[in-house]
């Protein structure tokens, strides 16, 4: 029997509740994926900036730096550490899209958020399919930002909103099948799904970033950071852009705004993933009942070949570990 269909509002508040009760764990889990990307970028541009500013003095002191091959090697070596940190953090951030879905399922079964490594393996054990799924989603996103496709792209974005939940919870579904399955689940629930998305966008993309910006202003952090980035921006060739009122001061200010936005959106990824997992389970319950009825009516008919949908249950080992204390696993 299907569970009672819940409204988008109930899903939203339940997701906020789960996040709030386990906020310390989610903040810890997202710390490296979010801050690691920033650290990697700061290292790349910071070390490059330092090397550029001191190149002439270094070239005088170290003659080999006057040779192009040596110069290129030093630049590459300077960039590699930050690049590696950024790539690792970025991959962990992508993995979190699927792992937090599994964490939510674990919480619903045990009442605890635990064993991050095991939940990560739900995704990393199928890395190839997951990468293909992200590539397909990236292509879709790229096409959607083209003005002529804005409307249709926004509509299909709603229909594809559950692709990562499908990937996490259903076996036998290809990356393309994840998109088809998501569309099947959303079909007939477009308005409610849009409402849930609007609530999540409002809280995690607007109100919380605005709130953190107010705190930064109060602590005078915006001005301090803006000045630091403004100094860096003076090394950029911005003269042709000055006619569009793009100055180092504006560049520094915008970098700080985008940094605050990125941090808030990154650390609130669990809120969105939790809510979409709850919404998926809500729709899956209704959809599975309908599928069973259709199969009963057409049991004597030859159906077209399609992907097999098999619900993936939570790993019993994860449930066993949930009964242990945090320091026992």
Coordinates of N, CA and C in Angstrom, one line a residue, residues 25 34 42 45 48 125 153 158 211 237 256 274 293 305:
X25 N 27.2 17.5 11.6 CA 27.7 16.4 10.7 C 27.7 16.8 9.3
X34 N 33.6 22.0 -0.2 CA 33.3 23.4 -0.5 C 34.5 24.2 -0.3
X42 N 42.5 29.6 -4.7 CA 43.3 30.6 -4.1 C 44.8 30.3 -4.3
X45 N 45.7 30.9 -8.2 CA 45.8 32.3 -8.6 C 46.8 33.0 -7.7
X48 N 50.4 32.0 -8.6 CA 50.6 32.6 -9.9 C 50.8 34.1 -9.8
X125 N 31.3 3.4 -6.2 CA 31.3 2.0 -6.8 C 30.8 2.0 -8.2
X153 N 14.1 24.7 -21.4 CA 15.1 24.2 -20.5 C 14.6 24.2 -19.1
X158 N 12.8 20.9 -14.3 CA 11.9 20.3 -13.3 C 11.7 18.8 -13.4
X211 N 21.7 36.7 4.2 CA 22.0 36.7 5.6 C 23.5 36.7 6.0
X237 N 44.3 42.7 -17.1 CA 44.2 43.7 -18.2 C 42.8 44.2 -18.3
X256 N 34.0 38.7 -3.8 CA 33.6 38.4 -2.4 C 32.1 38.0 -2.4
X274 N 18.4 16.3 0.7 CA 17.4 15.6 1.7 C 16.0 15.8 1.2
X293 N -0.4 -1.9 -10.9 CA -1.8 -2.0 -11.5 C -1.7 -2.1 -13.0
X305 N 10.7 -3.6 -24.9 CA 11.9 -3.7 -24.0 C 12.2 -2.4 -23.4

